[in-house]
Short mmCIF file of C-alpha atoms in Angstrom, two decimals:
data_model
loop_
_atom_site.label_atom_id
_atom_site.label_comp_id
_atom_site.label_asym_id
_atom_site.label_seq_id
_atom_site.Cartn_x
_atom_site.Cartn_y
_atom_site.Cartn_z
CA UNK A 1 98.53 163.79 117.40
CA UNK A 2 99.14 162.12 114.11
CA UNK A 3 99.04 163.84 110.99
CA UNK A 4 95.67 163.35 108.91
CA UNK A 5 95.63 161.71 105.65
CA UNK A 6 95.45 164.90 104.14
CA UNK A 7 98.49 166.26 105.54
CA UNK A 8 100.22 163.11 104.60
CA UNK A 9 99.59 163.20 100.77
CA UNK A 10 100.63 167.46 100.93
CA UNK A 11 103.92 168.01 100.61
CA UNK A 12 105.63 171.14 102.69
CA UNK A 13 102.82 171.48 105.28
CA UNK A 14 105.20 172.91 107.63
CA UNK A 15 106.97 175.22 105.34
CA UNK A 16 103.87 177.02 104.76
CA UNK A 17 102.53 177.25 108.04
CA UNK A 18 106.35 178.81 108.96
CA UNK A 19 105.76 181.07 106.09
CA UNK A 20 102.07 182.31 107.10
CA UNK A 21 103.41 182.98 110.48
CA UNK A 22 106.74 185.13 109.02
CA UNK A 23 103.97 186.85 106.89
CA UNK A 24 101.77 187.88 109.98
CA UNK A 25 104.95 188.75 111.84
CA UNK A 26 106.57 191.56 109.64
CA UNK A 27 102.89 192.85 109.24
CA UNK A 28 102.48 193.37 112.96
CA UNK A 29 106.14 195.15 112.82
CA UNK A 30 105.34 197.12 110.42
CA UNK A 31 101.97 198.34 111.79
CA UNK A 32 103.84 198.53 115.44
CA UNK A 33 105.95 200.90 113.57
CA UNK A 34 103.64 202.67 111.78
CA UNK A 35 101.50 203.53 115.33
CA UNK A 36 105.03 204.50 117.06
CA UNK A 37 105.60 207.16 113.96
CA UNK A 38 102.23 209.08 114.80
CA UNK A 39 102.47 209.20 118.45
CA UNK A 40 105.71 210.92 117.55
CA UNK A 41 105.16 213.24 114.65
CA UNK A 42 101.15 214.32 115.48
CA UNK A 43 101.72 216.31 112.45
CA UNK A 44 101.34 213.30 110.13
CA UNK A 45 97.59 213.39 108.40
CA UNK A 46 95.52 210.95 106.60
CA UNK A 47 97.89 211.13 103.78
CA UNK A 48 100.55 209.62 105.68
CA UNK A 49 98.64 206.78 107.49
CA UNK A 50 96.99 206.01 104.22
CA UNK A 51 100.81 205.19 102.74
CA UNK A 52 101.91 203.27 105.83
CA UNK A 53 98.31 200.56 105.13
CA UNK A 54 99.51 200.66 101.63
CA UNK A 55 103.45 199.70 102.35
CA UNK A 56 102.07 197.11 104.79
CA UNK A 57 99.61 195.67 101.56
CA UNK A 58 102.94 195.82 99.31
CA UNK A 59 104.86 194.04 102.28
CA UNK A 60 102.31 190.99 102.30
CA UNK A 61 102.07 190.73 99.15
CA UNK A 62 105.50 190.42 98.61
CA UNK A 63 105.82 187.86 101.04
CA UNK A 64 103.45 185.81 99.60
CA UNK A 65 105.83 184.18 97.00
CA UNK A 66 107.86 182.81 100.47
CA UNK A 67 105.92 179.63 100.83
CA UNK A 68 106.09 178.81 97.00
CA UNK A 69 109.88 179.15 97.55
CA UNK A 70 110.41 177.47 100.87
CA UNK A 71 107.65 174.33 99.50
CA UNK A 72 110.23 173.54 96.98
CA UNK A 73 112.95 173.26 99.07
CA UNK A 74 110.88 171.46 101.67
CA UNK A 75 111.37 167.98 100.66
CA UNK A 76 108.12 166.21 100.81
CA UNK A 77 107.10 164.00 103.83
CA UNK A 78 106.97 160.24 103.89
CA UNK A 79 103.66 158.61 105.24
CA UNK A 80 103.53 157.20 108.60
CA UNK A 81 103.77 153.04 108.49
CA UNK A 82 100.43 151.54 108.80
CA UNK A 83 99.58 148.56 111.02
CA UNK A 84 96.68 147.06 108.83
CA UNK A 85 97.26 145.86 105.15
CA UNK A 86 96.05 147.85 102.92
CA UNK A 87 92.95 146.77 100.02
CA UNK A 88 94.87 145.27 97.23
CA UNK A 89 96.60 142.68 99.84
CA UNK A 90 93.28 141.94 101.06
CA UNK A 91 91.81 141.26 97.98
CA UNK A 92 94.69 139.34 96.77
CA UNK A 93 94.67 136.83 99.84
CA UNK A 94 90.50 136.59 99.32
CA UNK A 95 91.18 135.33 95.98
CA UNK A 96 93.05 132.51 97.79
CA UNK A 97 91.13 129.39 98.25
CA UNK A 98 93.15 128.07 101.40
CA UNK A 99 92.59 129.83 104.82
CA UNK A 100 95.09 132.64 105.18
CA UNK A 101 96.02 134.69 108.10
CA UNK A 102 98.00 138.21 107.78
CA UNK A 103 99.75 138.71 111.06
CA UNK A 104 102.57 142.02 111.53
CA UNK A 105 106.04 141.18 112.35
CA UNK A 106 104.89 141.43 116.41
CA UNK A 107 102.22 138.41 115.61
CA UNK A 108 99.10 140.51 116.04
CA UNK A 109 96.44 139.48 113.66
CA UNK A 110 95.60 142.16 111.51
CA UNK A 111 93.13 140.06 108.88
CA UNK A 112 91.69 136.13 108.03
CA UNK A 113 90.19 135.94 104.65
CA UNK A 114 86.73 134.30 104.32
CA UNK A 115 88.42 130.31 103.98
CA UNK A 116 90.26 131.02 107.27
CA UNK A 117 87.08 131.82 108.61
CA UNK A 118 84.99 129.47 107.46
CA UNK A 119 87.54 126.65 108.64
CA UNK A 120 88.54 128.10 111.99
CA UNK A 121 85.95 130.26 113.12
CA UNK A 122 85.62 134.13 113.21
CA UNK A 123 88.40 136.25 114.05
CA UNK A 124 89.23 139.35 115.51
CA UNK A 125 91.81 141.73 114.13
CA UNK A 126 94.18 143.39 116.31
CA UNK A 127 93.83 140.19 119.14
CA UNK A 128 97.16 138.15 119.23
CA UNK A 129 97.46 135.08 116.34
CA UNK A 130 97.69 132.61 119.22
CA UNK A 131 93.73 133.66 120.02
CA UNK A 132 93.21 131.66 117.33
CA UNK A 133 95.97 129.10 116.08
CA UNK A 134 97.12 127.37 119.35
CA UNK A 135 100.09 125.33 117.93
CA UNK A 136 103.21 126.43 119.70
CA UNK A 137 105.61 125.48 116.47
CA UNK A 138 103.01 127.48 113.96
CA UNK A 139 104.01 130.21 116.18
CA UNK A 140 107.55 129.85 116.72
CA UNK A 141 107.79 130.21 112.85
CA UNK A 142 105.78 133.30 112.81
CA UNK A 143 107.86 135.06 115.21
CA UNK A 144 111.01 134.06 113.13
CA UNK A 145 109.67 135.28 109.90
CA UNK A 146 108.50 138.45 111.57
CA UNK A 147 112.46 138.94 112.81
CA UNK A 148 114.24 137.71 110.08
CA UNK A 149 111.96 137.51 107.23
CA UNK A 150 112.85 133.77 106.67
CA UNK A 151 110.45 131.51 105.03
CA UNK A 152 109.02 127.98 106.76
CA UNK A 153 106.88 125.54 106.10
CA UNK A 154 105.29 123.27 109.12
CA UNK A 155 102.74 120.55 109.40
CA UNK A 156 100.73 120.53 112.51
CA UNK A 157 97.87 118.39 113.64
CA UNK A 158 94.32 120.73 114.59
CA UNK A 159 92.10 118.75 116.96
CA UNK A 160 89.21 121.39 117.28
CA UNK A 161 86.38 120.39 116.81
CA UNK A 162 87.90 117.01 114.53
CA UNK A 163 91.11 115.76 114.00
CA UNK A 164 92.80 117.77 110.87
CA UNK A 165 95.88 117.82 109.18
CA UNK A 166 97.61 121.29 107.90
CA UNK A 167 100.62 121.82 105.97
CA UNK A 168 101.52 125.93 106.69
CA UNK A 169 103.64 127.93 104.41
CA UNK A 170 104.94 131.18 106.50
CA UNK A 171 106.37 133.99 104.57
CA UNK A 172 107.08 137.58 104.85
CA UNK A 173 105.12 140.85 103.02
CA UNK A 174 108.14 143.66 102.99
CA UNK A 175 106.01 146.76 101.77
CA UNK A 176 108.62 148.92 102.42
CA UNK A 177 106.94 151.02 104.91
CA UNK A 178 109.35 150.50 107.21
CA UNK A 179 112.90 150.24 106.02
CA UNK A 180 114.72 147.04 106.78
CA UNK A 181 111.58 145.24 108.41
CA UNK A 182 109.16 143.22 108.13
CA UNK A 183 105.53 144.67 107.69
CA UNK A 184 103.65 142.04 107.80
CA UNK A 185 103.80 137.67 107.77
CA UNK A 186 101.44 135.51 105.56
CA UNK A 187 100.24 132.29 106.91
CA UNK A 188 98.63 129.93 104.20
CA UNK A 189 96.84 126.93 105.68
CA UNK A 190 97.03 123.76 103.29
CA UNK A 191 94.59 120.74 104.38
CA UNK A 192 95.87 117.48 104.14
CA UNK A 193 93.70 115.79 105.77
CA UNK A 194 91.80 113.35 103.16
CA UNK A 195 95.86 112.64 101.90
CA UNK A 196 97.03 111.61 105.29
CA UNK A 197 93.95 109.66 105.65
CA UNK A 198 94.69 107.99 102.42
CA UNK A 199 98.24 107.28 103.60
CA UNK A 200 96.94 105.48 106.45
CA UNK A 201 94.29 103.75 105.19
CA UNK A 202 97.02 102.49 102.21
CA UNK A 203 99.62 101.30 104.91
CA UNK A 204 96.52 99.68 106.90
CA UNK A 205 95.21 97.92 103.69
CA UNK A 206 99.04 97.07 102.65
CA UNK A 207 99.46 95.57 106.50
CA UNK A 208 96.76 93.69 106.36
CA UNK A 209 97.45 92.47 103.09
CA UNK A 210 100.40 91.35 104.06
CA UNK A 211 98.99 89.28 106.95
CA UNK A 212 96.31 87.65 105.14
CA UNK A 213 99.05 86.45 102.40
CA UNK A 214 101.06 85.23 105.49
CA UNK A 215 98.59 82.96 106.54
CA UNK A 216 98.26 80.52 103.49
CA UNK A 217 101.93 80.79 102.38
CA UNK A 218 102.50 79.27 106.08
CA UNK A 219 100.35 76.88 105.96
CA UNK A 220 101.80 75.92 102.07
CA UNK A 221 105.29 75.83 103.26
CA UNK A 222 103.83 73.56 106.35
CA UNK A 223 102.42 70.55 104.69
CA UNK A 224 105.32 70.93 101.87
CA UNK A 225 107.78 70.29 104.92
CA UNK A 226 105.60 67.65 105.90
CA UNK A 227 105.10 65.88 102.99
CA UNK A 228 108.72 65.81 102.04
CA UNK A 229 109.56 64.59 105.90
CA UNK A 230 107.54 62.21 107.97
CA UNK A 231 104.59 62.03 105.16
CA UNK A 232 106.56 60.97 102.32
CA UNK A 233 105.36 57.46 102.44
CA UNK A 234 101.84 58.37 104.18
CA UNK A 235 99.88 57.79 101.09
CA UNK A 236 96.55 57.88 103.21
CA UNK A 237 97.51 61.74 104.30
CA UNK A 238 98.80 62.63 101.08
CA UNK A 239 95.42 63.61 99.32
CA UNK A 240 94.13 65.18 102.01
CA UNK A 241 97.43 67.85 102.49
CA UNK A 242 97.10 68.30 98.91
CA UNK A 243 93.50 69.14 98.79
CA UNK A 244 94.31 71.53 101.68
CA UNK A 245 97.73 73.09 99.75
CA UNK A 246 94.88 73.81 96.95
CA UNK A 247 92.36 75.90 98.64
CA UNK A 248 95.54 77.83 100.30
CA UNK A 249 96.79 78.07 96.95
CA UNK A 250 93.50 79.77 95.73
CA UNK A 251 92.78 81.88 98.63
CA UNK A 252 96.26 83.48 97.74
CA UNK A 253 94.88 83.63 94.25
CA UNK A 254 92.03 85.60 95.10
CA UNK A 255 93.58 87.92 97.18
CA UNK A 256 96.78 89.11 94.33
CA UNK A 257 93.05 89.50 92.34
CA UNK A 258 91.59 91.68 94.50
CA UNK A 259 95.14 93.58 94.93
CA UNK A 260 95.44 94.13 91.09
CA UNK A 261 91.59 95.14 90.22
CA UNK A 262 92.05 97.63 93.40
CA UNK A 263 95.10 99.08 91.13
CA UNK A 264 93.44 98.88 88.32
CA UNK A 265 90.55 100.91 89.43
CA UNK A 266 92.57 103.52 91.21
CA UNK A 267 94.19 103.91 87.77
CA UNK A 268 90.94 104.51 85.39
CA UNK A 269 89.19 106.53 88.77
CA UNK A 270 89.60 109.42 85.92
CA UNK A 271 89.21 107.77 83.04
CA UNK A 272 85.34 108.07 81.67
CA UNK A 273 84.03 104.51 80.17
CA UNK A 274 83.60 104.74 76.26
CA UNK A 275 82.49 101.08 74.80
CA UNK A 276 79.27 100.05 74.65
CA UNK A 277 78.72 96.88 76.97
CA UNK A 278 75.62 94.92 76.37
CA UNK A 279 74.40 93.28 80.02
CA UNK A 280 72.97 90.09 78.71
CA UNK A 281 76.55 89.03 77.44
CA UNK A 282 77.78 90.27 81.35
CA UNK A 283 74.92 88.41 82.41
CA UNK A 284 75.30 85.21 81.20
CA UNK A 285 79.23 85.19 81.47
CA UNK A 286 78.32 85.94 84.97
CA UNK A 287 75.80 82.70 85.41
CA UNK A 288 78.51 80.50 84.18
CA UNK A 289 81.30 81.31 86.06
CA UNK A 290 78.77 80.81 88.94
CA UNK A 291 77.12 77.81 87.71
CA UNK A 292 79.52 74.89 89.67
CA UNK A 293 78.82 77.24 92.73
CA UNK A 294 74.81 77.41 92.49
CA UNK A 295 74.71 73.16 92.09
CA UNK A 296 76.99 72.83 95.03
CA UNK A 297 74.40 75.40 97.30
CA UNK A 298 71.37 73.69 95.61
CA UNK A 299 70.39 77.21 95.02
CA UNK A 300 68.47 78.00 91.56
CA UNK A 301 69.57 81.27 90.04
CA UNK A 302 65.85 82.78 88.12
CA UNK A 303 66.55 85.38 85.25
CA UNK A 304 63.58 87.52 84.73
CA UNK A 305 64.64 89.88 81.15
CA UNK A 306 62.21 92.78 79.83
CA UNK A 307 62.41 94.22 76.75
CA UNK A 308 65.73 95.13 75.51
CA UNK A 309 68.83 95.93 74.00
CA UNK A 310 70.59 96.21 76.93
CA UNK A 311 73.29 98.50 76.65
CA UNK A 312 75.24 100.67 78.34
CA UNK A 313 78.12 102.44 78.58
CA UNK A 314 80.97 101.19 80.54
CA UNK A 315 83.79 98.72 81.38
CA UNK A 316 82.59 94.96 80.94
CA UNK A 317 85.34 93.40 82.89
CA UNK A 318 84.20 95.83 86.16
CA UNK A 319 80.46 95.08 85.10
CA UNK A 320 81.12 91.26 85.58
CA UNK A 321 82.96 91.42 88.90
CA UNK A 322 80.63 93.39 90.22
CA UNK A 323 77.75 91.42 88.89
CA UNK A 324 79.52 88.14 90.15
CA UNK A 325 80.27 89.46 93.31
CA UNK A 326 76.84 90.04 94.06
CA UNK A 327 75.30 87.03 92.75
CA UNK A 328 78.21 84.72 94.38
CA UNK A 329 77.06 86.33 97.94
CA UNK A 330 73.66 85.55 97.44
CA UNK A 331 74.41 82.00 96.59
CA UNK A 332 76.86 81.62 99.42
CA UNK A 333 74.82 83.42 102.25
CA UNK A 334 71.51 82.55 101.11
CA UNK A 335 69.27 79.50 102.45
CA UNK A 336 70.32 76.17 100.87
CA UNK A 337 68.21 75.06 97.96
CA UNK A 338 66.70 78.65 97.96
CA UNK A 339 65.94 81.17 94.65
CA UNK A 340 67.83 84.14 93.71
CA UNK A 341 66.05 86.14 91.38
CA UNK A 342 67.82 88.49 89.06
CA UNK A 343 65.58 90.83 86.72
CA UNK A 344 66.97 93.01 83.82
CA UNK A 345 64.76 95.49 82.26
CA UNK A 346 65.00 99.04 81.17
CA UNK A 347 63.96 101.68 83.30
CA UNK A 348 62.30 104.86 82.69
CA UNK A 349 63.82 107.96 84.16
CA UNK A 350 61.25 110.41 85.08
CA UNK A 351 63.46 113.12 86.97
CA UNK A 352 64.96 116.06 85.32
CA UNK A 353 68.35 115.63 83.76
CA UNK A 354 71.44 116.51 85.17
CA UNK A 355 73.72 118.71 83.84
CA UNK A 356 77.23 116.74 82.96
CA UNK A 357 79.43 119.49 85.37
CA UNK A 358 76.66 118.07 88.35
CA UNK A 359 76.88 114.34 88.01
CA UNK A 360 79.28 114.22 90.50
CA UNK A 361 77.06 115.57 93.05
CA UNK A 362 74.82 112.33 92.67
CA UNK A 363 77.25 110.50 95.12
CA UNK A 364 77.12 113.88 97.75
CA UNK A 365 74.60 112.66 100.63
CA UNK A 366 74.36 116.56 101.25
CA UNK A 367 73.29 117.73 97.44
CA UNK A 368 70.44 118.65 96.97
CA UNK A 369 68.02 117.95 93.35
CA UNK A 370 67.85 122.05 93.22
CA UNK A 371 71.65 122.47 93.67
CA UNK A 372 72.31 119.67 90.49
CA UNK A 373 70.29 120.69 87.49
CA UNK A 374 71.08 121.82 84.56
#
């Protein structure tokens, strides 16, 4: 049976029960002696039995410095290894914001902190790490920091219940409980999914990027060969291959634009706006780049303007591409000789304000209005 906490933290335990049980032994003798003496001599009164209690008082007492003596020889007793970890290291991986898993050396989960749990489901100590984490190279690495104590790091893919993507850093907790072993292994779950996602998304966009520049620097490179081979003379084809080169020419054009304002705005995505822009000037910078466009549709472009000053804080070279980008859609997708209609007034907000830490939550389709004030 193991030894009780107790016992554990009280040095010399066994010395003194050894010494209580030396104690009780010469009593007995002495008493066994004592009775022998007056079966023997039945001359010996009161007097004499009265000494023999009082030599077998003195004896005791005597004896009683023994455990004193043999406790401070008895060196004291080391406590037996525990398989759980103890508070502090459970507090210390709680304060973690990744999910982390605290496995012994035999991979036997012995605690999840509340991330882990909240990312891969409740989990119960003392049931076997696989239980939880089925990825045959997380556990590989486990069982080789468990024998050797060596740190890894792995990615692996999780497809339960979606498709996630975890970077684990596996290293080992030597408590000295046990000496030249491992107690227990840390597992620290990293997501990387929105970062892989990025990656592909960037080598999808870069891919496709590169076709659509392809396509016109063909067709460029096409009528050039042409007209500097059988067209040279063709002065009837001429025009038209050059008229064509142009709108290749522009397509490219617009597409190195879209490349660079995508840079651009990946660079300021941090960067908070601080000139004031006044929206009339956007506006009608807007109506005449768009102007040529608008005659060409026969579509009439109607400006409806309350009561101003317009302004605003932001970035008027973003205001006007965005601006023109809507305006050129309507003009290009609308009916032919039709109205578009664009009103600028000031609005009146009537909700409460935000505080500036919860603007961000604006864009979060699962925020709530009681979750973002101020």
């Amino acid at each position: 049976m193991p030894a009780s906490e107790d016992e554990q933290r009280q040095p010399g335990t066994g010395a003194r029960m050894l010494a209580r049980l030396r104690q009780a032994r010469l009593a007995l003798v002495v008493l066994a002696a004592g009775c022998v003496l007056l079966s023997l001599e039945p001359e010996v009164g009161p007097v004499h039995l009265f000494a023999l209690f009082a030599a077998v008082l003195v004896v005791v007492l005597v004896s009683g410095s023994v455990p004193e003596i043999l406790r401070r020889a008895d060196p004291p007793t080391r406590p037996a290894a525990s398989i759980w970890p103890d508070t502090s290291m459970k507090m210390l991986v709680e304060a973690l914001p990744d999910p982390c898993f605290i496995a012994d050396r035999n991979g036997i989960l012995r605690y999840a902190n509340k991330a882990a749990v909240a990312s891969f489901g409740p989990a119960r100590p003392g049931d076997p790490l696989s239980f939880k984490l089925r990825v045959p190279e997380l556990l590989a690495a486990v069982d080789r920091t468990g024998r050797g104590g060596v740190v890894e790091t792995i990615r692996f893919t999780d497809r339960n219940p979606t498709e996630r993507f975890f970077e684990a850093a596996i290293s080992a907790v030597r408590l000295g409980r046990i000496e030249g072993k491992v107690d227990f292994v840390l597992i620290r779950l990293s997501d990387r999914t929105d970062l892989v996602r990025m990656e592909r998304m960037r080598g999808d966009f870069i891919a496709n990027a590169s076709h659509e520049l392809r396509t016109p620097l063909a067709s460029l490179k096409g009528f050039v060969e042409t007209l500097l081979g059988p067209a040279r003379n063709d002065e009837v084809n001429r025009e038209r291959f050059l008229r064509i080169m142009l709108e290749q020419g522009e397509r490219m054009a617009r597409l190195i634009d879209d490349l660079l304002s995508l840079s651009r705005i990946e660079m300021k995505a941090h960067v908070q706006p601080d000139r004031a822009v006044d929206l009339e000037a956007v506006l009608r910078h807007t109506l005449g780049l768009l102007e040529t466009l608008a005659r060409e549709n026969g579509t009439e472009i109607v400006v409806e303007r309350g009561e101003g000053p317009f302004v605003v804080r932001g970035d008027q070279d973003e205001l006007v591409q965005v601006l023109s980008n809507l305006v050129e859609n309507a003009v290009k997708y609308g009916r032919e000789g039709g109205r578009v209609e664009i009103g600028l007034a000031r609005v009146r907000d009537r909700t409460e304000p935000l505080a500036p830490r919860s603007a961000c939550a604006t864009t979060d389709p699962a925020s709530r209005p009681s979750t973002c004030r101020g």
